[in-house]
mmCIF file of C-alpha atoms in Angstrom:
data_model
loop_
_atom_site.group_PDB
_atom_site.id
_atom_site.type_symbol
_atom_site.label_atom_id
_atom_site.label_comp_id
_atom_site.label_asym_id
_atom_site.label_seq_id
_atom_site.Cartn_x
_atom_site.Cartn_y
_atom_site.Cartn_z
ATOM 1 C CA MET A 1 17.530 -6.717 -9.287
ATOM 2 C CA GLU A 2 13.910 -6.470 -8.274
ATOM 3 C CA ASP A 3 11.938 -3.637 -6.937
ATOM 4 C CA TYR A 4 10.706 -4.001 -3.689
ATOM 5 C CA SER A 5 8.579 -2.404 -0.700
ATOM 6 C CA THR A 6 10.103 -1.756 2.677
ATOM 7 C CA ILE A 7 9.306 0.951 5.246
ATOM 8 C CA LYS A 8 11.395 4.059 5.775
ATOM 9 C CA ALA A 9 11.651 3.807 9.726
ATOM 10 C CA PHE A 10 10.871 2.467 12.942
ATOM 11 C CA ALA A 11 7.051 2.528 14.104
ATOM 12 C CA SER A 12 4.645 1.317 16.624
ATOM 13 C CA ASP A 13 1.433 0.820 17.611
ATOM 14 C CA THR A 14 -0.948 -0.789 20.845
ATOM 15 C CA PHE A 15 -3.983 -2.543 21.509
ATOM 16 C CA THR A 16 -5.926 -4.055 24.342
ATOM 17 C CA GLU A 17 -7.964 -7.188 23.628
ATOM 18 C CA LYS A 18 -9.713 -8.954 26.625
ATOM 19 C CA LYS A 19 -7.137 -7.092 29.348
ATOM 20 C CA SER A 20 -3.854 -8.462 27.294
ATOM 21 C CA ARG A 21 -1.872 -5.581 26.130
ATOM 22 C CA PHE A 22 -0.471 -6.282 22.430
ATOM 23 C CA ILE A 23 2.359 -3.657 21.127
ATOM 24 C CA GLY A 24 3.484 -4.108 17.482
ATOM 25 C CA TYR A 25 6.849 -2.701 16.737
ATOM 26 C CA ILE A 26 8.323 -2.887 13.248
ATOM 27 C CA CYS A 27 11.612 -1.682 11.726
ATOM 28 C CA PRO A 28 13.723 -1.993 8.404
ATOM 29 C CA VAL A 29 16.515 -4.517 8.256
ATOM 30 C CA LYS A 30 18.755 -5.633 5.686
ATOM 31 C CA THR A 31 20.521 -8.589 7.426
ATOM 32 C CA GLU A 32 19.652 -11.284 10.217
ATOM 33 C CA ASP A 33 22.152 -10.027 12.315
ATOM 34 C CA GLU A 34 20.335 -6.562 12.088
ATOM 35 C CA ALA A 35 16.948 -8.625 12.586
ATOM 36 C CA VAL A 36 18.169 -10.366 15.630
ATOM 37 C CA ASP A 37 19.832 -6.955 17.312
ATOM 38 C CA PHE A 38 16.276 -5.682 16.701
ATOM 39 C CA ILE A 39 14.292 -8.170 18.342
ATOM 40 C CA ASN A 40 16.811 -8.326 21.247
ATOM 41 C CA LYS A 41 16.268 -4.639 21.972
ATOM 42 C CA ILE A 42 12.661 -5.043 22.222
ATOM 43 C CA ARG A 43 13.128 -8.185 24.540
ATOM 44 C CA ALA A 44 15.380 -5.903 26.837
ATOM 45 C CA GLU A 45 12.684 -3.405 26.883
ATOM 46 C CA HIS A 46 9.939 -5.797 28.070
ATOM 47 C CA ARG A 47 11.864 -8.256 29.620
ATOM 48 C CA LYS A 48 8.465 -8.530 32.129
ATOM 49 C CA ALA A 49 6.359 -9.264 28.797
ATOM 50 C CA THR A 50 4.641 -12.684 28.677
ATOM 51 C CA HIS A 51 5.888 -13.147 25.131
ATOM 52 C CA ASN A 52 7.786 -11.326 22.427
ATOM 53 C CA VAL A 53 6.890 -12.692 19.346
ATOM 54 C CA TYR A 54 8.765 -12.154 16.039
ATOM 55 C CA ALA A 55 8.825 -12.523 12.106
ATOM 56 C CA TYR A 56 10.953 -11.145 9.403
ATOM 57 C CA ILE A 57 11.546 -11.156 5.798
ATOM 58 C CA LEU A 58 14.660 -10.242 3.983
ATOM 59 C CA ARG A 59 16.088 -9.885 0.383
ATOM 60 C CA GLU A 60 19.537 -11.044 1.900
ATOM 61 C CA GLY A 61 19.563 -15.006 0.999
ATOM 62 C CA ASN A 62 15.645 -14.894 0.630
ATOM 63 C CA ALA A 63 15.546 -15.410 4.376
ATOM 64 C CA SER A 64 12.092 -15.314 6.287
ATOM 65 C CA ARG A 65 12.138 -16.588 9.918
ATOM 66 C CA TYR A 66 9.451 -16.410 12.905
ATOM 67 C CA SER A 67 8.958 -17.581 16.516
ATOM 68 C CA ASP A 68 5.788 -17.928 18.506
ATOM 69 C CA ASP A 69 7.667 -17.179 21.867
ATOM 70 C CA GLY A 70 5.638 -19.903 23.992
ATOM 71 C CA GLU A 71 2.165 -19.067 22.424
ATOM 72 C CA PRO A 72 0.776 -22.158 20.979
ATOM 73 C CA GLN A 73 2.431 -23.352 17.578
ATOM 74 C CA GLY A 74 0.723 -21.464 14.838
ATOM 75 C CA THR A 75 -0.778 -18.810 16.687
ATOM 76 C CA ALA A 76 1.463 -15.896 16.770
ATOM 77 C CA GLY A 77 4.778 -15.784 14.532
ATOM 78 C CA VAL A 78 3.181 -17.240 11.481
ATOM 79 C CA PRO A 79 0.177 -14.693 11.671
ATOM 80 C CA VAL A 80 2.772 -12.059 11.934
ATOM 81 C CA LEU A 81 4.778 -13.339 9.114
ATOM 82 C CA ASP A 82 1.526 -13.524 6.987
ATOM 83 C CA VAL A 83 0.751 -9.771 7.491
ATOM 84 C CA LEU A 84 3.920 -8.922 6.662
ATOM 85 C CA ARG A 85 3.784 -11.177 3.471
ATOM 86 C CA LYS A 86 0.359 -10.227 2.335
ATOM 87 C CA GLU A 87 1.668 -6.485 2.752
ATOM 88 C CA GLY A 88 4.175 -7.178 0.149
ATOM 89 C CA LEU A 89 6.770 -6.025 2.598
ATOM 90 C CA THR A 90 10.810 -7.092 2.629
ATOM 91 C CA ASP A 91 13.871 -6.080 4.535
ATOM 92 C CA ILE A 92 11.593 -5.750 7.580
ATOM 93 C CA CYS A 93 11.128 -7.192 11.402
ATOM 94 C CA CYS A 94 8.244 -7.049 13.394
ATOM 95 C CA VAL A 95 7.943 -7.805 17.089
ATOM 96 C CA VAL A 96 4.485 -8.087 18.811
ATOM 97 C CA THR A 97 4.867 -7.817 22.668
ATOM 98 C CA ARG A 98 1.937 -9.278 24.673
ATOM 99 C CA TYR A 99 1.317 -8.451 28.467
ATOM 100 C CA PHE A 100 -1.141 -11.139 29.522
ATOM 101 C CA GLY A 101 -4.456 -9.922 31.081
ATOM 102 C CA GLY A 102 -5.626 -13.310 32.936
ATOM 103 C CA ILE A 103 -8.155 -13.929 30.251
ATOM 104 C CA LEU A 104 -7.300 -16.852 27.697
ATOM 105 C CA LEU A 105 -7.940 -15.775 24.191
ATOM 106 C CA GLY A 106 -8.255 -19.169 22.661
ATOM 107 C CA GLY A 107 -6.239 -19.955 19.415
ATOM 108 C CA GLY A 108 -8.230 -18.116 17.006
ATOM 109 C CA GLY A 109 -8.191 -15.055 19.382
ATOM 110 C CA LEU A 110 -4.413 -15.396 19.466
ATOM 111 C CA VAL A 111 -4.379 -15.544 15.681
ATOM 112 C CA ARG A 112 -6.689 -12.368 15.245
ATOM 113 C CA ALA A 113 -4.709 -10.549 17.796
ATOM 114 C CA TYR A 114 -1.543 -11.028 16.766
ATOM 115 C CA SER A 115 -2.339 -10.108 13.095
ATOM 116 C CA TYR A 116 -3.854 -7.014 14.071
ATOM 117 C CA SER A 117 -0.721 -6.122 15.994
ATOM 118 C CA ALA A 118 1.399 -6.658 12.900
ATOM 119 C CA LYS A 119 -1.074 -4.740 10.661
ATOM 120 C CA ILE A 120 -1.359 -1.762 12.962
ATOM 121 C CA ALA A 121 2.162 -1.690 13.365
ATOM 122 C CA VAL A 122 2.501 -1.922 9.470
ATOM 123 C CA ASP A 123 0.063 1.080 9.076
ATOM 124 C CA ALA A 124 1.994 3.326 11.608
ATOM 125 C CA ALA A 125 4.982 2.881 9.350
ATOM 126 C CA GLU A 126 5.920 5.287 6.186
ATOM 127 C CA ARG A 127 6.354 3.288 3.289
ATOM 128 C CA MET A 128 8.879 2.864 0.681
ATOM 129 C CA ILE A 129 8.783 1.383 -3.099
ATOM 130 C CA MET A 130 12.441 0.920 -3.724
ATOM 131 C CA CYS A 131 12.836 0.927 -7.476
ATOM 132 C CA SER A 132 16.159 -0.237 -9.233
ATOM 133 C CA SER A 133 17.149 3.132 -10.837
ATOM 134 C CA TYR A 134 19.885 5.515 -12.161
ATOM 135 C CA PRO A 135 20.896 9.195 -11.252
ATOM 136 C CA VAL A 136 20.601 11.436 -14.239
ATOM 137 C CA GLU A 137 22.201 14.735 -14.624
ATOM 138 C CA ILE A 138 20.963 17.033 -17.415
ATOM 139 C CA ARG A 139 22.439 20.209 -18.311
ATOM 140 C CA THR A 140 20.828 22.365 -20.990
ATOM 141 C CA ASP A 141 20.022 26.103 -21.925
ATOM 142 C CA TYR A 142 16.725 27.617 -20.541
ATOM 143 C CA ASN A 143 14.969 27.470 -24.071
ATOM 144 C CA LEU A 144 14.937 23.403 -23.743
ATOM 145 C CA TYR A 145 13.912 23.163 -20.183
ATOM 146 C CA GLY A 146 10.201 23.105 -20.514
ATOM 147 C CA LYS A 147 10.492 20.658 -23.626
ATOM 148 C CA ILE A 148 12.483 18.595 -21.212
ATOM 149 C CA THR A 149 10.402 18.608 -17.864
ATOM 150 C CA TYR A 150 7.249 18.262 -20.014
ATOM 151 C CA ILE A 151 8.222 14.539 -20.621
ATOM 152 C CA PHE A 152 8.807 13.381 -16.937
ATOM 153 C CA PRO A 153 5.723 12.248 -16.014
ATOM 154 C CA GLU A 154 5.591 9.725 -19.409
ATOM 155 C CA PHE A 155 8.962 8.364 -17.813
ATOM 156 C CA GLU A 156 7.954 8.578 -13.894
ATOM 157 C CA VAL A 157 11.144 10.309 -13.444
ATOM 158 C CA LYS A 158 11.876 11.751 -10.221
ATOM 159 C CA THR A 159 13.473 15.443 -9.676
ATOM 160 C CA VAL A 160 15.832 15.830 -6.958
ATOM 161 C CA SER A 161 17.237 19.115 -7.655
ATOM 162 C CA THR A 162 17.154 22.106 -10.287
ATOM 163 C CA ASP A 163 20.007 24.533 -10.490
ATOM 164 C CA PHE A 164 19.135 27.653 -12.404
ATOM 165 C CA GLY A 165 22.158 29.046 -13.041
ATOM 166 C CA THR A 166 24.095 30.011 -16.622
ATOM 167 C CA ASP A 167 22.396 26.935 -17.680
ATOM 168 C CA VAL A 168 19.916 24.633 -16.117
ATOM 169 C CA THR A 169 21.105 21.633 -14.470
ATOM 170 C CA MET A 170 18.804 18.946 -13.212
ATOM 171 C CA LYS A 171 19.492 16.198 -11.196
ATOM 172 C CA LEU A 172 17.063 13.461 -11.609
ATOM 173 C CA LEU A 173 16.130 9.471 -10.650
ATOM 174 C CA VAL A 174 15.166 7.678 -13.787
ATOM 175 C CA LYS A 175 13.791 3.708 -13.069
ATOM 176 C CA LYS A 176 15.905 1.304 -14.782
ATOM 177 C CA ALA A 177 12.763 0.099 -16.894
ATOM 178 C CA PHE A 178 12.843 3.386 -18.677
ATOM 179 C CA ALA A 179 16.395 4.424 -18.406
ATOM 180 C CA ASP A 180 17.178 3.741 -22.395
ATOM 181 C CA GLU A 181 14.047 5.278 -23.807
ATOM 182 C CA PHE A 182 14.064 8.193 -21.664
ATOM 183 C CA LYS A 183 17.686 9.084 -22.744
ATOM 184 C CA LYS A 184 16.798 8.525 -26.165
ATOM 185 C CA LYS A 185 13.820 10.756 -25.976
ATOM 186 C CA ILE A 186 15.833 13.560 -24.295
ATOM 187 C CA THR A 187 18.289 13.480 -27.178
ATOM 188 C CA ASP A 188 15.526 13.394 -29.894
ATOM 189 C CA ILE A 189 13.761 16.665 -28.527
ATOM 190 C CA THR A 190 16.887 18.385 -27.649
ATOM 191 C CA ASN A 191 18.643 17.078 -31.095
ATOM 192 C CA GLY A 192 21.015 16.027 -28.864
ATOM 193 C CA ARG A 193 21.896 19.762 -27.485
ATOM 194 C CA GLN A 194 22.372 18.979 -23.793
ATOM 195 C CA ILE A 195 24.706 17.167 -21.566
ATOM 196 C CA PHE A 196 23.403 13.715 -20.277
ATOM 197 C CA VAL A 197 25.287 12.105 -17.385
ATOM 198 C CA GLN A 198 24.063 8.894 -15.898
ATOM 199 C CA GLY A 199 25.514 7.249 -12.872
ATOM 200 C CA ASP A 200 25.508 3.488 -11.640
ATOM 201 C CA GLU A 201 22.230 1.562 -10.704
ATOM 202 C CA ILE A 202 21.105 2.255 -7.200
ATOM 203 C CA PHE A 203 18.009 1.421 -5.619
ATOM 204 C CA GLU A 204 15.864 4.628 -4.423
ATOM 205 C CA ASN A 205 12.381 5.414 -2.842
ATOM 206 C CA PHE A 206 9.627 6.248 -5.546
ATOM 207 C CA ALA A 207 6.633 6.037 -3.272
#
């Protein structure tokens, strides 16, 4: 399983070009059904809009789809899809709603407007870098706590929580790429005087 980039939650932004109003919407999705539901939701909210253009990219089935929704072929859906690809995003759906303002933009103008709408929607969202990782729990005495935490930056360890009780219990996230080496290093610096529990592989945000 490869690491990937997506967004945390729904976001949107808007701008006006020659009296046409463009609204860019973006949402995290994991399946085609979720993407279609989001597209239909935006369409329902903007029934009077001239166009509701969309594009989405999914890890599931390595799928990508787009629609110009009545705009000249290649001037709307493809530019939106290209922005998502250039931004390196997946599991994501973008819808750009256009209210026509009476002035034609031409092919190049449409490409620029839809590209910009997708970009400002992306920029409005909080990104997540989802990495294949393991939840790890380490229990140790106070004397070893400093030695253990000192090496965390070396292995890009993410601390979830630390409980200072009779012993110190640390709940961590360790990237899969570093997991074996991290466990070995912990064992070495503590001479095995710790409890190390590693959970099942998951994807977590390391942004």
